[in-house]
Short mmCIF file of C-alpha atoms in Angstrom, two decimals:
data_model
loop_
_atom_site.label_atom_id
_atom_site.label_comp_id
_atom_site.label_asym_id
_atom_site.label_seq_id
_atom_site.Cartn_x
_atom_site.Cartn_y
_atom_site.Cartn_z
CA MET U 289 -9.48 14.56 11.38
CA ARG U 290 -6.72 13.30 13.26
CA LYS U 291 -4.84 10.10 11.90
CA GLN U 292 -5.67 7.31 14.80
CA LEU U 293 -3.21 4.35 14.00
CA ARG U 294 -5.10 1.50 15.48
CA ARG U 295 -2.54 -1.13 16.72
CA THR U 296 -4.93 -4.26 16.67
CA CYS U 297 -3.60 -7.60 16.49
CA ALA U 298 -4.48 -10.27 14.32
CA LEU U 299 -3.26 -13.09 16.92
CA ALA U 300 -2.34 -16.72 15.30
CA CYS U 301 -5.00 -19.35 15.68
CA THR U 302 -4.07 -22.65 17.58
CA GLY U 303 -6.17 -24.66 14.98
CA ALA U 304 -4.88 -26.80 12.57
CA VAL U 305 -4.71 -27.52 8.83
CA VAL U 306 -5.42 -30.91 7.58
CA PHE U 307 -3.56 -32.80 4.82
CA GLY U 308 -5.01 -36.00 5.20
CA GLY U 309 -3.14 -37.70 8.00
CA LEU U 310 -0.82 -34.81 8.83
CA ALA U 311 -2.44 -32.21 10.79
CA ILE U 312 -0.45 -28.95 10.72
CA GLY U 313 -0.54 -26.22 12.97
CA ALA U 314 0.32 -22.70 13.01
CA GLY U 315 3.50 -23.12 14.81
CA ALA U 316 4.78 -26.36 13.19
CA ARG U 317 8.31 -27.06 12.02
CA ALA U 318 8.96 -26.29 8.76
CA ASP U 319 9.69 -29.59 7.81
CA ALA U 320 6.43 -31.07 8.53
CA GLN U 321 5.27 -29.00 5.90
CA LEU U 322 4.86 -29.45 2.17
CA LEU U 323 6.69 -26.47 1.33
CA LYS U 324 9.47 -25.23 3.18
CA GLN U 325 8.81 -21.65 2.29
CA PRO U 326 6.31 -19.57 -0.11
CA THR U 327 6.50 -20.67 -3.65
CA PRO U 328 5.71 -19.60 -6.74
CA GLY U 329 3.02 -21.77 -8.57
CA VAL U 330 5.17 -23.74 -11.11
CA GLN U 331 7.64 -24.52 -8.52
CA ALA U 332 5.24 -25.25 -5.77
CA LEU U 333 3.35 -27.31 -8.16
CA ALA U 334 6.32 -29.42 -8.76
CA GLN U 335 6.64 -29.93 -5.06
CA VAL U 336 3.33 -31.02 -4.35
CA GLN U 337 2.60 -32.71 -7.36
CA SER U 338 2.56 -36.16 -5.42
CA ARG U 339 -0.27 -34.72 -3.13
CA LEU U 340 -1.88 -32.55 -5.46
CA ALA U 341 -5.70 -33.59 -4.63
CA GLU U 342 -4.91 -33.24 -1.14
CA VAL U 343 -3.51 -29.50 -1.88
CA ALA U 344 -6.46 -29.01 -3.91
CA ALA U 345 -9.09 -30.25 -1.09
CA THR U 346 -7.27 -27.66 1.40
CA ASN U 347 -7.89 -25.03 -0.74
CA GLY U 348 -11.73 -25.90 -1.65
CA LEU U 349 -10.75 -26.26 -5.63
CA PRO U 350 -10.83 -29.14 -7.91
CA VAL U 351 -7.40 -30.25 -8.74
CA ASP U 352 -7.65 -29.65 -12.02
CA GLN U 353 -8.34 -26.00 -11.72
CA LEU U 354 -5.64 -25.85 -8.59
CA GLN U 355 -2.81 -27.22 -11.60
CA ARG U 356 -4.13 -24.93 -14.09
CA ILE U 357 -3.60 -21.92 -11.72
CA LEU U 358 -0.32 -22.93 -10.66
CA ALA U 359 0.86 -24.01 -13.90
CA THR U 360 -0.40 -20.77 -16.15
CA ASP U 361 -0.78 -18.16 -13.31
CA LYS U 362 2.66 -16.17 -12.59
CA THR U 363 1.32 -14.10 -9.63
CA ALA U 364 -0.07 -17.46 -8.09
CA TRP U 365 2.15 -18.93 -4.89
CA LEU U 366 1.63 -21.57 -2.36
CA ASP U 367 2.70 -20.63 1.22
CA GLU U 368 4.18 -23.47 4.13
CA GLY U 369 1.00 -24.77 4.62
CA SER U 370 0.07 -25.45 1.18
CA ARG U 371 -2.71 -22.46 0.96
CA LEU U 372 -3.09 -20.44 -2.35
CA PHE U 373 -2.46 -16.56 -2.51
CA TYR U 374 -1.86 -14.16 -5.24
CA ARG U 375 0.60 -11.32 -5.70
CA GLU U 376 -0.64 -8.83 -8.21
CA PRO U 377 1.72 -7.05 -10.49
CA GLN U 378 2.04 -3.52 -9.59
CA LEU U 379 1.77 -0.88 -12.00
CA THR U 380 4.31 1.25 -13.87
CA PRO U 381 4.99 4.59 -12.92
CA ALA U 382 2.81 5.79 -15.55
CA GLN U 383 0.38 3.87 -15.50
CA LYS U 384 -0.24 5.02 -11.96
CA SER U 385 0.29 8.35 -13.35
CA GLU U 386 -2.80 7.96 -15.88
CA GLU U 387 -5.46 7.18 -13.01
CA ALA U 388 -7.03 10.22 -11.21
CA SER U 389 -5.50 12.33 -8.52
CA PRO U 390 -6.56 11.88 -5.25
CA ARG U 391 -8.85 15.19 -5.60
CA TRP U 392 -10.35 14.47 -8.83
CA ALA U 393 -13.75 13.15 -7.11
CA THR U 394 -15.20 16.40 -6.44
CA GLU U 395 -18.50 14.73 -5.82
CA SER U 396 -17.66 12.06 -3.99
CA VAL U 397 -19.13 13.38 -0.65
CA GLU U 398 -22.26 13.23 -2.39
CA ALA U 399 -21.82 9.23 -3.01
CA ALA U 400 -20.86 9.10 0.13
CA THR U 401 -22.46 10.81 2.56
CA GLY U 402 -21.43 11.14 6.22
CA PRO U 403 -18.00 11.40 7.53
CA ALA U 404 -15.47 9.34 5.55
CA PHE U 405 -14.88 6.75 8.75
CA GLU U 406 -18.23 5.84 9.45
CA LEU U 407 -19.71 4.90 6.06
CA HIS U 408 -21.84 1.45 5.58
CA SER U 409 -23.19 0.04 2.84
CA LYS U 410 -25.27 -2.60 4.86
CA ALA U 411 -25.42 -1.65 8.36
CA GLY U 412 -26.65 -4.74 10.58
CA SER U 413 -25.15 -7.19 8.22
CA ASN U 414 -23.39 -10.56 9.92
CA ARG U 415 -20.96 -10.22 6.97
CA VAL U 416 -18.28 -7.32 6.76
CA ILE U 417 -15.56 -6.29 4.45
CA TYR U 418 -13.27 -3.56 6.32
CA LEU U 419 -11.80 -1.03 4.19
CA ASP U 420 -8.71 0.14 6.48
CA PHE U 421 -7.24 3.00 6.02
CA ASP U 422 -5.70 4.19 9.07
CA GLY U 423 -3.36 1.74 9.91
CA HIS U 424 -3.15 -1.77 11.50
CA THR U 425 -0.54 -4.24 13.32
CA ILE U 426 0.09 -7.35 11.59
CA THR U 427 1.30 -10.25 13.60
CA GLY U 428 1.03 -14.28 14.28
CA THR U 429 -0.32 -14.30 10.75
CA ALA U 430 0.72 -16.07 7.29
CA TRP U 431 2.25 -12.51 6.44
CA ASN U 432 4.61 -13.05 8.95
CA THR U 433 6.62 -16.22 8.00
CA GLY U 434 8.69 -16.63 5.21
CA GLY U 435 11.39 -14.18 6.47
CA LYS U 436 9.01 -11.41 7.06
CA PRO U 437 8.95 -9.54 10.57
CA ALA U 438 7.11 -11.12 12.98
CA THR U 439 5.26 -7.89 14.06
CA VAL U 440 4.42 -5.22 11.43
CA ASN U 441 3.03 -1.81 12.00
CA VAL U 442 1.39 -0.75 8.99
CA SER U 443 1.15 3.17 8.51
CA ALA U 444 -1.78 5.25 7.50
CA TYR U 445 -2.79 6.13 4.46
CA ASP U 446 -1.20 9.48 3.39
CA THR U 447 -0.67 11.39 0.33
CA ASP U 448 0.49 14.93 1.69
CA GLY U 449 3.34 14.21 4.02
CA ASP U 450 1.22 14.72 6.97
CA PRO U 451 0.60 11.24 8.53
CA ALA U 452 -1.11 12.83 11.50
CA ASN U 453 -4.19 14.31 9.97
CA TYR U 454 -6.59 13.37 7.28
CA SER U 455 -7.05 16.01 4.53
CA THR U 456 -10.17 16.58 2.67
CA ALA U 457 -8.33 15.23 -0.55
CA GLU U 458 -7.86 12.31 1.75
CA GLN U 459 -11.01 11.69 2.79
CA ASP U 460 -12.44 12.17 -0.61
CA VAL U 461 -10.58 9.46 -1.79
CA VAL U 462 -11.53 7.40 1.81
CA ARG U 463 -15.10 8.09 0.34
CA ASP U 464 -14.90 7.15 -3.28
CA VAL U 465 -12.93 3.99 -3.02
CA TRP U 466 -15.71 3.07 -0.46
CA ALA U 467 -18.48 3.78 -3.06
CA ARG U 468 -16.87 1.81 -5.56
CA VAL U 469 -16.27 -1.19 -3.28
CA ALA U 470 -19.69 -1.09 -1.96
CA GLU U 471 -21.27 -1.27 -5.67
CA ASP U 472 -19.10 -4.22 -6.53
CA TYR U 473 -20.75 -5.72 -3.28
CA ALA U 474 -24.21 -4.12 -3.76
CA SER U 475 -25.95 -7.49 -4.69
CA PHE U 476 -24.51 -9.49 -1.75
CA ASP U 477 -25.45 -9.44 2.00
CA VAL U 478 -22.43 -7.91 3.27
CA ASP U 479 -21.42 -4.30 4.90
CA VAL U 480 -18.55 -2.77 2.96
CA THR U 481 -17.33 -0.26 5.52
CA THR U 482 -14.94 2.44 6.52
CA GLN U 483 -15.61 2.30 10.32
CA ALA U 484 -13.55 -0.10 12.29
CA PRO U 485 -15.47 -3.12 13.83
CA PRO U 486 -14.69 -5.01 16.83
CA GLN U 487 -11.91 -7.58 15.96
CA SER U 488 -15.00 -10.30 16.99
CA ALA U 489 -16.82 -8.97 13.77
CA ILE U 490 -13.85 -9.84 11.20
CA ASP U 491 -12.50 -13.17 13.05
CA ARG U 492 -14.22 -16.22 13.02
CA SER U 493 -14.18 -18.36 15.90
CA GLY U 494 -16.01 -21.46 14.96
CA ALA U 495 -18.32 -23.02 12.57
CA SER U 496 -21.36 -21.64 14.82
CA ASP U 497 -19.81 -18.18 14.60
CA ALA U 498 -22.55 -16.49 12.10
CA GLN U 499 -20.64 -13.33 12.52
CA TYR U 500 -17.46 -12.44 10.39
CA GLY U 501 -15.40 -11.03 7.57
CA THR U 502 -12.41 -9.69 5.79
CA ARG U 503 -9.83 -6.65 6.50
CA VAL U 504 -8.62 -5.01 3.05
CA LEU U 505 -5.47 -2.86 4.43
CA ILE U 506 -4.31 -0.36 2.51
CA ASP U 507 -0.63 -0.50 2.94
CA PRO U 508 1.79 2.57 2.09
CA ASP U 509 4.50 1.13 3.58
CA THR U 510 7.65 -1.27 1.75
CA TRP U 511 7.77 -4.03 4.23
CA TYR U 512 6.31 -6.56 1.99
CA GLN U 513 5.67 -4.84 -1.18
CA SER U 514 9.51 -4.19 -1.50
CA GLY U 515 9.93 -7.90 -1.80
CA CYS U 516 7.44 -8.89 -3.73
CA GLY U 517 7.40 -5.97 -6.48
CA CYS U 518 2.99 -6.53 -6.61
CA GLY U 519 0.34 -4.47 -6.06
CA GLY U 520 -1.60 -6.44 -3.79
CA VAL U 521 -1.76 -9.86 -2.04
CA ALA U 522 -4.38 -12.31 -0.80
CA TYR U 523 -5.51 -15.70 0.11
CA VAL U 524 -7.95 -17.44 -1.89
CA GLY U 525 -10.94 -18.84 -0.28
CA VAL U 526 -10.24 -17.57 3.59
CA TYR U 527 -13.21 -15.38 4.00
CA ASP U 528 -15.58 -18.23 5.92
CA ASN U 529 -12.51 -20.40 7.30
CA SER U 530 -14.16 -21.75 10.86
CA SER U 531 -10.10 -22.20 11.49
CA GLN U 532 -7.32 -20.38 11.29
CA HIS U 533 -9.40 -17.47 9.86
CA ASP U 534 -7.49 -14.69 11.32
CA TYR U 535 -4.32 -16.31 10.20
CA TYR U 536 -4.87 -15.46 6.77
CA GLN U 537 -5.75 -12.01 7.34
CA PRO U 538 -5.53 -9.39 6.06
CA ALA U 539 -5.98 -8.54 2.40
CA LEU U 540 -3.17 -6.22 1.18
CA VAL U 541 -3.58 -3.50 -1.20
CA PHE U 542 -0.02 -1.39 -1.49
CA THR U 543 0.07 2.27 -2.59
CA LYS U 544 3.40 1.99 -3.63
CA GLY U 545 1.87 -0.80 -6.10
CA VAL U 546 -0.99 0.54 -7.50
CA GLY U 547 -0.77 4.05 -6.92
CA THR U 548 -2.72 6.53 -4.33
CA GLY U 549 -5.79 7.66 -6.50
CA ALA U 550 -9.71 6.27 -5.68
CA LYS U 551 -10.06 4.28 -8.80
CA ASN U 552 -7.26 1.91 -8.33
CA LEU U 553 -7.27 1.84 -4.89
CA ALA U 554 -11.02 0.67 -5.55
CA GLU U 555 -10.25 -1.76 -8.34
CA ALA U 556 -7.62 -3.69 -6.09
CA ALA U 557 -9.58 -3.64 -2.98
CA SER U 558 -12.36 -5.74 -4.81
CA HIS U 559 -9.73 -7.85 -6.17
CA GLU U 560 -8.22 -8.87 -3.17
CA ALA U 561 -11.32 -9.47 -1.53
CA GLY U 562 -12.59 -11.16 -4.22
CA HIS U 563 -9.72 -13.66 -3.55
CA ASN U 564 -10.68 -14.33 -0.12
CA VAL U 565 -14.31 -15.12 -0.88
CA GLY U 566 -12.70 -17.60 -3.56
CA LEU U 567 -12.52 -15.90 -6.73
CA GLY U 568 -9.45 -16.58 -9.34
CA HIS U 569 -7.76 -14.34 -12.06
CA ASP U 570 -9.77 -13.74 -15.39
CA GLY U 571 -7.13 -13.81 -18.19
CA THR U 572 -6.68 -15.30 -21.43
CA SER U 573 -4.65 -17.94 -23.13
CA SER U 574 -1.72 -16.08 -23.48
CA VAL U 575 -2.01 -13.43 -20.70
CA GLY U 576 -2.87 -13.88 -16.83
CA TYR U 577 -5.11 -10.91 -16.42
CA TYR U 578 -7.73 -9.80 -18.96
CA GLN U 579 -7.71 -5.85 -19.37
CA GLY U 580 -11.07 -5.82 -20.75
CA HIS U 581 -12.47 -4.44 -23.99
CA GLY U 582 -14.57 -1.14 -25.06
CA ALA U 583 -15.58 0.67 -22.00
CA TRP U 584 -15.86 -2.96 -19.68
CA ALA U 585 -13.80 -5.35 -17.78
CA PRO U 586 -13.77 -8.27 -15.28
CA ILE U 587 -13.02 -7.26 -11.54
CA MET U 588 -10.87 -10.41 -11.28
CA GLY U 589 -8.64 -8.99 -14.19
CA VAL U 590 -7.36 -5.77 -14.85
CA GLY U 591 -10.11 -3.27 -14.14
CA TYR U 592 -7.80 0.03 -13.91
CA TYR U 593 -8.26 1.18 -17.54
CA ARG U 594 -11.92 0.70 -17.58
CA GLY U 595 -14.92 2.49 -16.52
CA ILE U 596 -17.38 -0.34 -16.00
CA SER U 597 -16.00 -3.37 -14.20
CA GLN U 598 -18.41 -6.28 -13.06
CA TRP U 599 -17.94 -9.87 -11.95
CA SER U 600 -17.37 -12.07 -14.72
CA LYS U 601 -17.87 -15.86 -16.05
CA GLY U 602 -15.55 -15.47 -18.73
CA GLU U 603 -17.86 -14.79 -21.56
CA TYR U 604 -15.35 -12.66 -23.43
CA ALA U 605 -13.46 -14.27 -26.04
CA ASP U 606 -10.42 -16.58 -25.37
CA ALA U 607 -11.26 -16.62 -21.72
CA ASN U 608 -9.36 -19.11 -19.83
CA ASN U 609 -11.58 -19.15 -16.39
CA LYS U 610 -15.42 -20.01 -16.98
CA GLU U 611 -16.08 -20.08 -13.11
CA ASP U 612 -19.54 -18.23 -11.97
CA ASP U 613 -18.04 -15.83 -9.80
CA TYR U 614 -21.52 -15.19 -7.83
CA ALA U 615 -22.02 -18.96 -7.14
CA VAL U 616 -18.28 -19.28 -5.95
CA VAL U 617 -18.68 -16.45 -3.65
CA GLY U 618 -21.89 -17.72 -2.38
CA THR U 619 -20.16 -20.97 -1.40
CA HIS U 620 -17.68 -18.88 0.54
CA GLY U 621 -19.96 -16.95 3.05
CA LEU U 622 -21.71 -14.06 1.24
CA ALA U 623 -25.42 -14.93 0.23
CA ALA U 624 -27.41 -12.55 -1.90
CA ARG U 625 -29.35 -9.62 -0.75
CA ALA U 626 -32.78 -9.91 -0.40
CA ASP U 627 -34.64 -8.54 -3.08
CA ASP U 628 -36.55 -5.26 -2.25
CA ALA U 629 -39.11 -4.75 -4.97
CA GLY U 630 -41.34 -7.14 -6.83
CA ASP U 631 -40.94 -8.35 -10.34
CA THR U 632 -44.67 -7.58 -11.21
CA THR U 633 -47.03 -4.86 -11.71
CA ALA U 634 -48.89 -7.39 -9.10
CA ALA U 635 -46.11 -7.29 -6.68
CA ALA U 636 -44.74 -3.56 -7.23
CA ALA U 637 -43.41 -1.72 -4.44
CA ALA U 638 -44.75 1.94 -3.66
CA LEU U 639 -43.30 4.72 -5.04
CA THR U 640 -44.22 8.52 -4.56
CA VAL U 641 -44.08 11.32 -7.05
CA GLY U 642 -41.26 13.58 -6.15
CA THR U 643 -39.53 11.47 -4.02
CA ALA U 644 -36.34 8.90 -4.49
CA VAL U 645 -35.93 5.49 -3.74
CA THR U 646 -32.82 3.13 -3.40
CA GLY U 647 -32.92 -0.35 -4.61
CA TYR U 648 -30.97 -3.00 -6.18
CA VAL U 649 -30.77 -5.52 -8.54
CA GLY U 650 -29.39 -8.53 -7.04
CA THR U 651 -29.85 -11.22 -9.56
CA GLU U 652 -29.44 -11.62 -13.51
CA THR U 653 -32.97 -12.32 -13.81
CA ASP U 654 -34.02 -9.64 -10.76
CA THR U 655 -36.20 -6.85 -12.18
CA ASP U 656 -37.74 -4.09 -9.99
CA VAL U 657 -41.18 -2.80 -10.34
CA TYR U 658 -42.56 0.36 -8.76
CA LYS U 659 -46.47 1.53 -8.60
CA VAL U 660 -47.20 5.30 -8.55
CA THR U 661 -49.79 7.58 -8.45
CA VAL U 662 -49.99 10.42 -10.62
CA ASP U 663 -52.56 12.81 -9.15
CA ALA U 664 -52.38 15.80 -11.97
CA ALA U 665 -52.34 15.52 -15.80
CA GLY U 666 -48.49 17.12 -17.11
CA ASN U 667 -45.13 16.18 -18.17
CA TYR U 668 -43.16 13.60 -15.97
CA THR U 669 -39.81 12.13 -16.05
CA ALA U 670 -38.69 9.19 -14.74
CA THR U 671 -35.48 8.43 -13.67
CA ALA U 672 -33.28 5.53 -12.73
CA ASN U 673 -29.53 6.27 -12.06
CA ALA U 674 -26.76 3.87 -11.48
CA ALA U 675 -24.17 4.16 -8.83
CA ALA U 676 -22.84 7.49 -9.15
CA PHE U 677 -19.01 6.06 -8.79
CA GLY U 678 -18.08 2.77 -10.27
CA GLY U 679 -21.69 1.47 -11.45
CA ASN U 680 -21.83 -1.90 -12.10
CA LEU U 681 -25.76 -2.13 -13.45
CA ASP U 682 -27.03 -1.11 -16.91
CA ILE U 683 -30.55 0.17 -16.66
CA LYS U 684 -33.25 -0.20 -18.94
CA LEU U 685 -36.11 1.57 -17.82
CA ASP U 686 -39.86 1.27 -18.56
CA LEU U 687 -42.81 3.46 -17.97
CA LEU U 688 -46.26 1.74 -17.69
CA ASN U 689 -49.72 2.23 -17.98
CA SER U 690 -51.98 1.10 -15.39
CA ALA U 691 -52.56 -1.72 -18.04
CA GLY U 692 -49.62 -2.70 -17.91
CA THR U 693 -48.44 -1.10 -21.40
CA VAL U 694 -45.08 0.56 -21.81
CA VAL U 695 -45.84 4.28 -22.79
CA ALA U 696 -42.04 5.30 -22.59
CA SER U 697 -38.91 3.29 -22.41
CA ALA U 698 -35.18 4.23 -22.56
CA ASP U 699 -31.75 2.11 -22.76
CA PRO U 700 -28.74 4.32 -23.61
CA ALA U 701 -25.87 2.88 -24.97
CA SER U 702 -22.95 2.18 -22.35
CA GLY U 703 -19.16 3.84 -22.63
CA GLN U 704 -16.90 5.84 -20.46
CA THR U 705 -15.47 9.67 -20.57
CA ASP U 706 -12.36 8.20 -19.03
CA ALA U 707 -11.41 5.16 -17.13
CA ALA U 708 -13.01 6.29 -13.85
CA THR U 709 -16.25 7.54 -15.53
CA PRO U 710 -18.67 5.19 -16.85
CA THR U 711 -21.33 6.56 -18.97
CA GLY U 712 -24.78 5.13 -20.43
CA LEU U 713 -25.58 2.97 -16.99
CA SER U 714 -28.63 5.57 -16.10
CA SER U 715 -32.02 6.00 -17.89
CA SER U 716 -34.86 8.04 -17.84
CA VAL U 717 -37.90 8.63 -19.87
CA THR U 718 -40.35 11.72 -20.17
CA ALA U 719 -44.10 11.73 -21.03
CA ASN U 720 -47.09 13.34 -20.97
CA LEU U 721 -49.43 11.47 -18.56
CA ALA U 722 -52.95 11.48 -17.58
CA ALA U 723 -53.76 11.25 -13.84
CA GLY U 724 -53.74 7.43 -12.79
CA THR U 725 -51.95 4.64 -11.68
CA TYR U 726 -48.34 3.89 -13.28
CA TYR U 727 -45.51 1.66 -13.05
CA VAL U 728 -41.63 2.26 -13.11
CA ARG U 729 -40.10 -0.92 -14.45
CA ILE U 730 -35.96 -1.26 -13.70
CA ASP U 731 -34.53 -4.11 -15.73
CA ASN U 732 -30.79 -4.78 -16.07
CA VAL U 733 -29.17 -5.38 -19.42
CA GLY U 734 -25.97 -5.87 -21.33
CA TYR U 735 -24.06 -3.93 -23.93
CA GLY U 736 -22.80 -4.87 -27.35
CA ASP U 737 -21.02 -8.11 -27.96
CA PRO U 738 -19.63 -9.67 -24.80
CA LEU U 739 -16.93 -11.26 -26.74
CA SER U 740 -14.92 -8.23 -28.06
CA THR U 741 -17.03 -4.96 -27.53
CA GLY U 742 -19.45 -5.14 -24.31
CA TYR U 743 -20.86 -7.40 -21.73
CA THR U 744 -23.99 -9.69 -21.28
CA THR U 745 -26.64 -8.96 -18.14
CA TYR U 746 -24.43 -11.47 -15.92
CA GLY U 747 -22.54 -8.89 -14.17
CA SER U 748 -24.98 -6.00 -14.72
CA ARG U 749 -26.11 -5.80 -10.81
CA GLY U 750 -26.13 -3.30 -8.27
CA ALA U 751 -27.54 -0.16 -6.68
CA TYR U 752 -30.05 2.20 -8.17
CA THR U 753 -32.30 5.47 -7.31
CA VAL U 754 -35.28 5.92 -8.92
CA LYS U 755 -37.71 8.73 -9.20
CA LEU U 756 -40.67 10.00 -10.81
CA ALA U 757 -41.07 13.85 -11.04
CA THR U 758 -43.07 16.64 -12.54
CA SER U 759 -40.88 17.86 -15.74
#
């Protein structure tokens, strides 16, 4: 596939950010701003302390939360307009080499069917997260201030030294990254896509503009990364901005900071997009990023080393951030995906023997029930498979008879084969059935002790495929 480098400009917005009675336009002089340049958290806090309430309001955060972030998170910065953004730490060479190679995901084509640059998780949604691998021009944005170039032509993703073409291995990575990020956002009404949308579908022109999103740019260059030594950067809570929306675009993931493999790129992309939709870091009293335990880690901590990464509300030991990720995201433009199957046998969705159906567990209390008619007695196997790559949903599967009595059930222990491959999320049961009506019920479950070995049902949400077949 030929690499087409799109040079789509992100034009500066003429709107203003308002601090009390002080309106700061995108082109205002530095001395009219609270900070003269992007400033690390502790230093920024000292400089804006007298107007911290205004700065907190600008960022849509409670004063005490912003103060904690700036005082304790070494990756938190304020820009000249006092907008909060994060510079994520880069991985060491050893950590980059530990990730799977770009070609490891030999089944990624099955997980993400279709051309690598035409993938959609929810086509038709008014919200979008665009995973941009093929280059972009950044100009007139917040990233072009603070001594950075006025115009930056970011190169396309490239791992084989041939920037003119996408190899099969490179396309496999694109598919794999998409599948993982799509799963992280599967419970929201948003289209995670690799197909370039029109700029109007990303930008938001005003409060009445209901179609908008964010660009997560996979950046292999050094124009910003060499100065910050970081793995990615993103502004916080700007996804649904109704003014200066494009000024705080895009979110950036640096391959020189996190590597070129699918697992790391996907974790970083979901994390940076998470900042855009209002989320802060998940850490502890001693570390800014919690690396998880067992096979689990929070997406807004460090998910590189665990097979299962989920959204969190700080249920692990010594958590320093108790924010409800799903609730926060919901206030920044991403509504929950509509329920696609009833919760009871009376409201069950239809299932046909031998045909797989895709569904989604969208809330912590969501239960999906399917009704199926067995025409001939025999052995049957019901399966409910979590997402093939980066699954978030841990499934308990029940097979019920026509009276609603459980005749078979499965909930295997979860774990991981390696950091890229979770185990035990899918479930299957086999039973000898007479002809008649049956129900297949899918519940989301947790595993182990959320304080130290596992997780609760909170982040156990995502996509699945369900099927009943003869065995």
